[in-house]
Coordinates of C-alpha atoms and ligand atoms in Angstrom, one line a residue:
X331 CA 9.6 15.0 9.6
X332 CA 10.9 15.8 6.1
X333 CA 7.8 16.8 3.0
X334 CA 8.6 16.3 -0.5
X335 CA 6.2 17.4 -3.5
X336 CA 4.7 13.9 -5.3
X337 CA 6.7 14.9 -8.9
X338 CA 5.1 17.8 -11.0
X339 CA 1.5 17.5 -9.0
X340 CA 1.4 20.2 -6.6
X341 CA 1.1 17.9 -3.3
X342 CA 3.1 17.9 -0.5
X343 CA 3.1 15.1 1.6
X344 CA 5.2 13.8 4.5
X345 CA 8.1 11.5 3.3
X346 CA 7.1 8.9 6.0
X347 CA 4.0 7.3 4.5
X348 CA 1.7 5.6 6.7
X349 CA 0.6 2.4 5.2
X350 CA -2.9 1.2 6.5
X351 CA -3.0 -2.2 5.2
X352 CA -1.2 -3.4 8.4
X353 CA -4.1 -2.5 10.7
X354 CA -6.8 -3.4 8.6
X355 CA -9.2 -6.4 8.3
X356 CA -6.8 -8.4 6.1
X357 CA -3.7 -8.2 8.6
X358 CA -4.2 -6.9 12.2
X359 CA -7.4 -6.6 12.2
X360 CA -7.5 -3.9 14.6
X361 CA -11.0 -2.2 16.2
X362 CA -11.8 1.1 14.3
X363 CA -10.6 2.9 17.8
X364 CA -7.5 1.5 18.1
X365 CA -6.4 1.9 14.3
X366 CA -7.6 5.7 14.1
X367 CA -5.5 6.5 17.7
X368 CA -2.9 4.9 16.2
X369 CA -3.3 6.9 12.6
X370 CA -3.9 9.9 15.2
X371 CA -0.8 9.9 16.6
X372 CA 1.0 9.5 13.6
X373 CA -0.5 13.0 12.1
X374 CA 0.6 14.4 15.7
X375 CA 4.2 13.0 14.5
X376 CA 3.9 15.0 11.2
X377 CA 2.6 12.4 9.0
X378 CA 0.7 14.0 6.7
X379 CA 0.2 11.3 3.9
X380 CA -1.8 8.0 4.1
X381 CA -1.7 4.7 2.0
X382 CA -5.4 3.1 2.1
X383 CA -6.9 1.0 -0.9
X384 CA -10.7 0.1 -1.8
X385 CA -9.8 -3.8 -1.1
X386 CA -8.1 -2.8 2.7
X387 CA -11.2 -1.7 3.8
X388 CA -8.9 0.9 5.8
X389 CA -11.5 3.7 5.2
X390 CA -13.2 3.6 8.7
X391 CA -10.0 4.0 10.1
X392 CA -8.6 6.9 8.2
X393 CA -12.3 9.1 8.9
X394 CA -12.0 8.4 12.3
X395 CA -8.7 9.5 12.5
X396 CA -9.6 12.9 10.7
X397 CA -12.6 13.5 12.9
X398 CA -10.1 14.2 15.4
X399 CA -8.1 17.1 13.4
X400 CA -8.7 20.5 13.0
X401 CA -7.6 20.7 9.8
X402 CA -8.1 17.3 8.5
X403 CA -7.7 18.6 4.8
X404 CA -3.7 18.8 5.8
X405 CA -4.2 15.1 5.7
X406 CA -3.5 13.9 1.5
X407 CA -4.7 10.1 1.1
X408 CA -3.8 8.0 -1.3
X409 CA -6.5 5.1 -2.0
X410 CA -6.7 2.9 -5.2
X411 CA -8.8 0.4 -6.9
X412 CA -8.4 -3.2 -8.3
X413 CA -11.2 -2.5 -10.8
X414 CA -11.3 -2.7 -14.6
X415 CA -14.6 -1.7 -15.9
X416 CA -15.9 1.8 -15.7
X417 CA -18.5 0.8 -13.5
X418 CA -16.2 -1.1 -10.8
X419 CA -13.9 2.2 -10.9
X420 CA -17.1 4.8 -10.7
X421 CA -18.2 2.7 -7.8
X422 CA -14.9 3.1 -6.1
X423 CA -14.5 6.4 -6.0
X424 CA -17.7 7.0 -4.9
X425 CA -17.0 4.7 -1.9
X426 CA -13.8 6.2 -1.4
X427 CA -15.6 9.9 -1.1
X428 CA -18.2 8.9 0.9
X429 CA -16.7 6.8 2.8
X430 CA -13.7 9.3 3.5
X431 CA -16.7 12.1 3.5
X432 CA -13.9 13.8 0.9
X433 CA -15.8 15.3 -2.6
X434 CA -12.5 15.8 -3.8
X435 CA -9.9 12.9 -3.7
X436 CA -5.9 13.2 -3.4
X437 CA -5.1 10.3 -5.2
X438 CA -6.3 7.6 -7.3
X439 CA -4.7 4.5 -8.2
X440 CA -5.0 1.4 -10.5
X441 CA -4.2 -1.0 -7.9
X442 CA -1.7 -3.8 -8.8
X443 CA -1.3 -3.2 -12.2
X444 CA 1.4 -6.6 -13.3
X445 CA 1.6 -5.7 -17.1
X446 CA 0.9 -3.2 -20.1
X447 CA -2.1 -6.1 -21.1
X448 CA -3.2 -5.8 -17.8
X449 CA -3.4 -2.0 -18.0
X450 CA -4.9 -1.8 -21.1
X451 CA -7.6 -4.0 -20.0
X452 CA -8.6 -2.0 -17.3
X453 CA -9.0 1.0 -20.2
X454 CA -12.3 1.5 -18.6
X455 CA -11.5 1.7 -15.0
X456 CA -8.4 4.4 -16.2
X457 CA -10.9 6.5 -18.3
X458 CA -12.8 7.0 -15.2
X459 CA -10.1 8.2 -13.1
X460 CA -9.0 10.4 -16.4
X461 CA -12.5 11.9 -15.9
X462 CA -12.8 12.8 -12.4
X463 CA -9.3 14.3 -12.4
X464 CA -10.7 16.4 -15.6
X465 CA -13.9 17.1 -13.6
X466 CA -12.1 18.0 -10.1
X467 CA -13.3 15.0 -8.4
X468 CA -9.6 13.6 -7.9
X469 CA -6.4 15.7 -8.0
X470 CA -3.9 12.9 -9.3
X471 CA -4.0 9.7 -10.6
X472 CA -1.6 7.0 -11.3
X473 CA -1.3 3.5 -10.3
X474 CA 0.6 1.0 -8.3
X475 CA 2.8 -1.7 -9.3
X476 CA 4.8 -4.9 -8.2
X477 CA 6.7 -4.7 -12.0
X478 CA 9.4 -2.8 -13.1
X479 CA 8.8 -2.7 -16.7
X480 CA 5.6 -1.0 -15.5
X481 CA 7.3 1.6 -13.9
X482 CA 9.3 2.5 -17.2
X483 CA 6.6 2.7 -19.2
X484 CA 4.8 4.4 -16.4
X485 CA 7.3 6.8 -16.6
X486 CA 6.8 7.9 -20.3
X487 CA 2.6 8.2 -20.3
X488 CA 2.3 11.6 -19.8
X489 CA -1.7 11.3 -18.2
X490 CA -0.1 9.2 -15.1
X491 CA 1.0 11.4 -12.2
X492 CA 1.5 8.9 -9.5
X493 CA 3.9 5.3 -9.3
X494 CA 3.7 3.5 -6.1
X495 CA 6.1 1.1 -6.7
X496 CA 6.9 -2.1 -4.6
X497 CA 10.8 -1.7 -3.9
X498 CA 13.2 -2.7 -0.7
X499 CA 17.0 -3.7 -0.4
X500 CA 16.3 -7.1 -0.5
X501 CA 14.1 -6.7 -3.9
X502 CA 11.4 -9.0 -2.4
X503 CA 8.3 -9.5 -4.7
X504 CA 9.4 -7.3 -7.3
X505 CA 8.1 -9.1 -10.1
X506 CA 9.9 -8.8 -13.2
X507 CA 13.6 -8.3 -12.3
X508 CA 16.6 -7.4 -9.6
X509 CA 16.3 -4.2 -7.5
X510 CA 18.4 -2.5 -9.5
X511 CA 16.0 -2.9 -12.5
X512 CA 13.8 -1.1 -10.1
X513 CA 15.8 1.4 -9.1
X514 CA 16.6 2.7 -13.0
X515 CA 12.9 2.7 -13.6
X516 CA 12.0 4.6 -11.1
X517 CA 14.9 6.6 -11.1
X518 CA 13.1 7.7 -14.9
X519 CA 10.2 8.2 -13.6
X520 CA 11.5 10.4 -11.4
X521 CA 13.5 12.3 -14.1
X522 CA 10.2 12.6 -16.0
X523 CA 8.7 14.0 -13.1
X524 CA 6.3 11.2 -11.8
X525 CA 5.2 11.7 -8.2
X526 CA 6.9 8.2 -6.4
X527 CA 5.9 6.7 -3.4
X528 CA 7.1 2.8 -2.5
X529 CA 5.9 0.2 -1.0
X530 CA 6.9 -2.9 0.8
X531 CA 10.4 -1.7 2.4
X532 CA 10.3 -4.3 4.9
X533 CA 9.2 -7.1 2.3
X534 CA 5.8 -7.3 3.8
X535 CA 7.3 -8.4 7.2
X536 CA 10.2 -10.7 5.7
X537 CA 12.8 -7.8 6.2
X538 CA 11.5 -7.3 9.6
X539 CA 14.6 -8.8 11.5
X540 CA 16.9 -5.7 9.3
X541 CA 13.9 -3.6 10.0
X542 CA 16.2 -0.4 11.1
X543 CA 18.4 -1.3 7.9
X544 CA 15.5 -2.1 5.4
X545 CA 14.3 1.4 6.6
X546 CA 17.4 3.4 6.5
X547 CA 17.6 2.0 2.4
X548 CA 13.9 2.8 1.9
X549 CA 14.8 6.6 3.1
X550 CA 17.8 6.9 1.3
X551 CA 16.2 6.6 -1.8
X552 CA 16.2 10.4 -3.0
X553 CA 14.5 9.1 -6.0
X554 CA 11.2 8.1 -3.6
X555 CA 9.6 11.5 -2.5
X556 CA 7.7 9.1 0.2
X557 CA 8.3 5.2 1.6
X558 CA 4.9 3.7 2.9
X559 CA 5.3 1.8 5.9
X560 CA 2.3 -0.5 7.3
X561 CA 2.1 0.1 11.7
X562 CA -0.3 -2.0 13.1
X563 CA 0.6 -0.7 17.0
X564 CA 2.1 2.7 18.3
X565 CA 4.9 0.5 19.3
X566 CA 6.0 -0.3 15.9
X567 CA 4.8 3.0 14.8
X568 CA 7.2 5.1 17.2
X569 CA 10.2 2.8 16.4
X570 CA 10.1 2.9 12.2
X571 CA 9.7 6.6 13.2
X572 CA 12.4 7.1 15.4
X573 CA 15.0 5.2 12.6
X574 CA 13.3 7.5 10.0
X575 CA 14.6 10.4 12.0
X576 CA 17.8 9.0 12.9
X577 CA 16.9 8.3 16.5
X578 CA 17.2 4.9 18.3
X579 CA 13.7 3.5 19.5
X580 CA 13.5 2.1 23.6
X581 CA 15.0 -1.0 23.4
X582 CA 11.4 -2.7 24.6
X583 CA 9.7 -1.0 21.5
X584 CA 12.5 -2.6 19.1
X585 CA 11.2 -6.0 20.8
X586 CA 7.3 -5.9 20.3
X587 CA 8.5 -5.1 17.1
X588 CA 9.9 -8.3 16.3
X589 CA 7.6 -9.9 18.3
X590 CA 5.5 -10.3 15.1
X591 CA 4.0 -13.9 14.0
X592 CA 2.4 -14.2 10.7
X593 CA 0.6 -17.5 9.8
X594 CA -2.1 -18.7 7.5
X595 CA -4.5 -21.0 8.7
X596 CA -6.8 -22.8 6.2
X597 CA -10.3 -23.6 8.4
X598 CA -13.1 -23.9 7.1
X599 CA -11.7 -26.5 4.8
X600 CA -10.5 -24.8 1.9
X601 CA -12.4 -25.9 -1.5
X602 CA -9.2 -25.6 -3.9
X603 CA -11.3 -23.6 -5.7
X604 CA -7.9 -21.4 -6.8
X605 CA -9.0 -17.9 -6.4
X606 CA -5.8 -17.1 -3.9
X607 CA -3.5 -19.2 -6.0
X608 CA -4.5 -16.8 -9.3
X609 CA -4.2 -13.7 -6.8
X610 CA -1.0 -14.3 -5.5
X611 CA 1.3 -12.6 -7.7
X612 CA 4.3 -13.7 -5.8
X613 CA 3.5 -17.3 -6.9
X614 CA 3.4 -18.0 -2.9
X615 CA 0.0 -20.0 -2.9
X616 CA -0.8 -23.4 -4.9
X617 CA -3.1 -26.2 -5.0
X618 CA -1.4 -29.3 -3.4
X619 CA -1.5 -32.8 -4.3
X620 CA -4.4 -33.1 -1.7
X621 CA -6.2 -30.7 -3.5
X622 CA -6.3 -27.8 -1.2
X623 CA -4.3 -24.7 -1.2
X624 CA -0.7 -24.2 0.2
X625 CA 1.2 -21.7 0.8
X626 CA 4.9 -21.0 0.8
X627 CA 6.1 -18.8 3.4
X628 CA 9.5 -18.1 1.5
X629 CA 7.5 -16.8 -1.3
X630 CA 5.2 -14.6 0.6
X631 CA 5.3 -10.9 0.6
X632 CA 2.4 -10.6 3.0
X633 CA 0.2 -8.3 0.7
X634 CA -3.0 -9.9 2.4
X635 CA -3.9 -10.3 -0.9
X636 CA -5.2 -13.6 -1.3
X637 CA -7.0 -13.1 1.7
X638 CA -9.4 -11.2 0.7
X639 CA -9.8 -13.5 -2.6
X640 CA -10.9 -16.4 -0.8
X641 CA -14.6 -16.6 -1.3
X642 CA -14.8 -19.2 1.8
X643 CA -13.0 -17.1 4.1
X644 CA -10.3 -20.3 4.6
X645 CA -6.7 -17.4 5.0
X646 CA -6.0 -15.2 7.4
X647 CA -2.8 -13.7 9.3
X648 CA -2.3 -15.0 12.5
Ligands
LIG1124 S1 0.4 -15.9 -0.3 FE1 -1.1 -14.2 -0.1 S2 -0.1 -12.8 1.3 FE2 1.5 -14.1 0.4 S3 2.2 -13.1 -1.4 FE3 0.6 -14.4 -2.1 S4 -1.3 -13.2 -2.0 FE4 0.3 -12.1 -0.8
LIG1125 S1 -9.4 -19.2 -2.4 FE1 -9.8 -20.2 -0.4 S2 -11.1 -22.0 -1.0 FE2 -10.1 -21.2 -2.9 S3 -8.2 -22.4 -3.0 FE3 -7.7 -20.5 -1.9 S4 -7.9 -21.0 0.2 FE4 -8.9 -22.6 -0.9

């Protein structure tokens, strides 16, 4: 396993980031157990750096995981928050440290930030983090971002430490531009010493037929100090890991790995109500003639997002 340094903040962290999403209540949906021996056998591996967020409700997972180490400290964690008030942020970290029984956090994020008006209207949510880096409670802050024009104007703000940037060779989801736009933004941010982890290498499941390639591109990124990849079995886990280190995975591994179905189904009866169609950044959901939701597969960059916006519980991966 190779360990960078996130930009000018201090902390080392394995480049192969594990991205808990996957395993979570929004996508696999996997018992506490089962996620943290997964998790467990990645730190055995050398992964040292973990990709959670308020909304994956991933923390169970990652604690019982760390109960198992030694040294669970070794372990940094990245979380994040979709809040914009002072009040949703405060209540998030608190979550996040009791939840991850941590007093100090590694990393704090604005989660999904899609434009400069976006991030100045979560001004009160940022001041918070501002404070509890001030005060000790977190040691970098930052946020994450599907936009490229975020990124380069991420890169000048001197107070943000952290980009987690969505980026992959196909330049699925990437709001605002090609993947080369992407590339030159973060390749400033790098320059200007932000710490840069990405996201979404295999397009949220999209790229996973050109997994091994999507992967190799993701890694080859010297720009990227760390590429988060979601595992939602050991299977998956062991074969991302054995392209990451140049090795090729048992041939029946490589297979479970494709063996991957994603679906939405829409019962109970969805209400149109809109909430997923205004959370889906990707412009993948919208309200039919019939007055329900759809969704368009070739849009989707499985984020899971929408999922958890649907007051009536009507999505879910399949
Ligand atoms: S449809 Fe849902 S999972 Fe797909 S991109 Fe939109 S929010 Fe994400
Ligand atoms: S959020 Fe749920 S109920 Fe509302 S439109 Fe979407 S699927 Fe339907």
């Amino acid at each position: 396993m190779d360990y960078r340094v996130l930009g000018k903040t201090g902390i080392s962290v394995s480049r192969m980031c594990f991205g808990s999403l996957t395993m979570g209540p929004l996508c696999a949906n996997l018992p506490v157990e089962q996620g943290a021996d997964i998790l467990y056998q990645a730190f055995l591996s050398g992964v040292s750096f973990v990709d959670t967020a308020e909304q994956y409700r991933t923390y169970p997972y990652i604690k019982a995981a760390l109960d198992r180490l030694e040294e669970p400290e070794r372990i940094v964690i990245s979380t994040k928050t979709y809040g914009y008030t002072d009040r949703e942020a405060a209540w998030a970290v608190e979550d996040a440290r009791l939840a991850l029984r941590r007093n100090r956090l590694d990393i704090f994020l604005l989660h999904e930030v899609r434009d400069l008006e976006d991030f100045q209207e979560r001004e009160g949510a940022w001041r918070i983090l501002s404070e509890a880096k001030a005060n000790g409670v977190i040691k970098a802050i930052g946020l994450s971002t599907h936009s490229a024009a975020v990124v380069a104007w991420a890169a000048e703000q001197e107070e943000i430490d952290i980009i987690h940037p969505l980026v992959n060779m196909s330049g699925i989801g990437i709001l605002d531009g090609s993947r080369e736009d992407m590339l030159a933004a973060i390749h400033l941010a790098g320059q200007k010493g932000k710490g840069l982890f990405s996201m979404k290498a295999l397009g949220g499941g999209a790229l996973m037929h050109q997994a091994r390639e999507a992967l190799n591109w993701a890694f080859s990124q010297t720009d990227l100090d760390a590429v988060a990849v979601g595992c939602k079995d050991i299977n998956e886990f062991r074969t991302n890991l054995g392209w990451f280190e140049g090795r090729e995975p048992e041939e029946a591994a490589f297979l479970h790995l494709l063996d991957r179905n994603i679906a939405f189904d829409k019962e109970p009866r969805c209400h149109g109500c809109g909430a997923c169609v205004e959370r889906c950044a990707a412009g993948a959901m919208s309200i039919g003639e019939d007055g329900t939701a759809q969704w368009e597969k070739a849009k989707c960059i499985y984020c899971g997002y929408c999922i958890a916006a649907c007051p009536w519980f009507c999505l879910s991966f399949c």
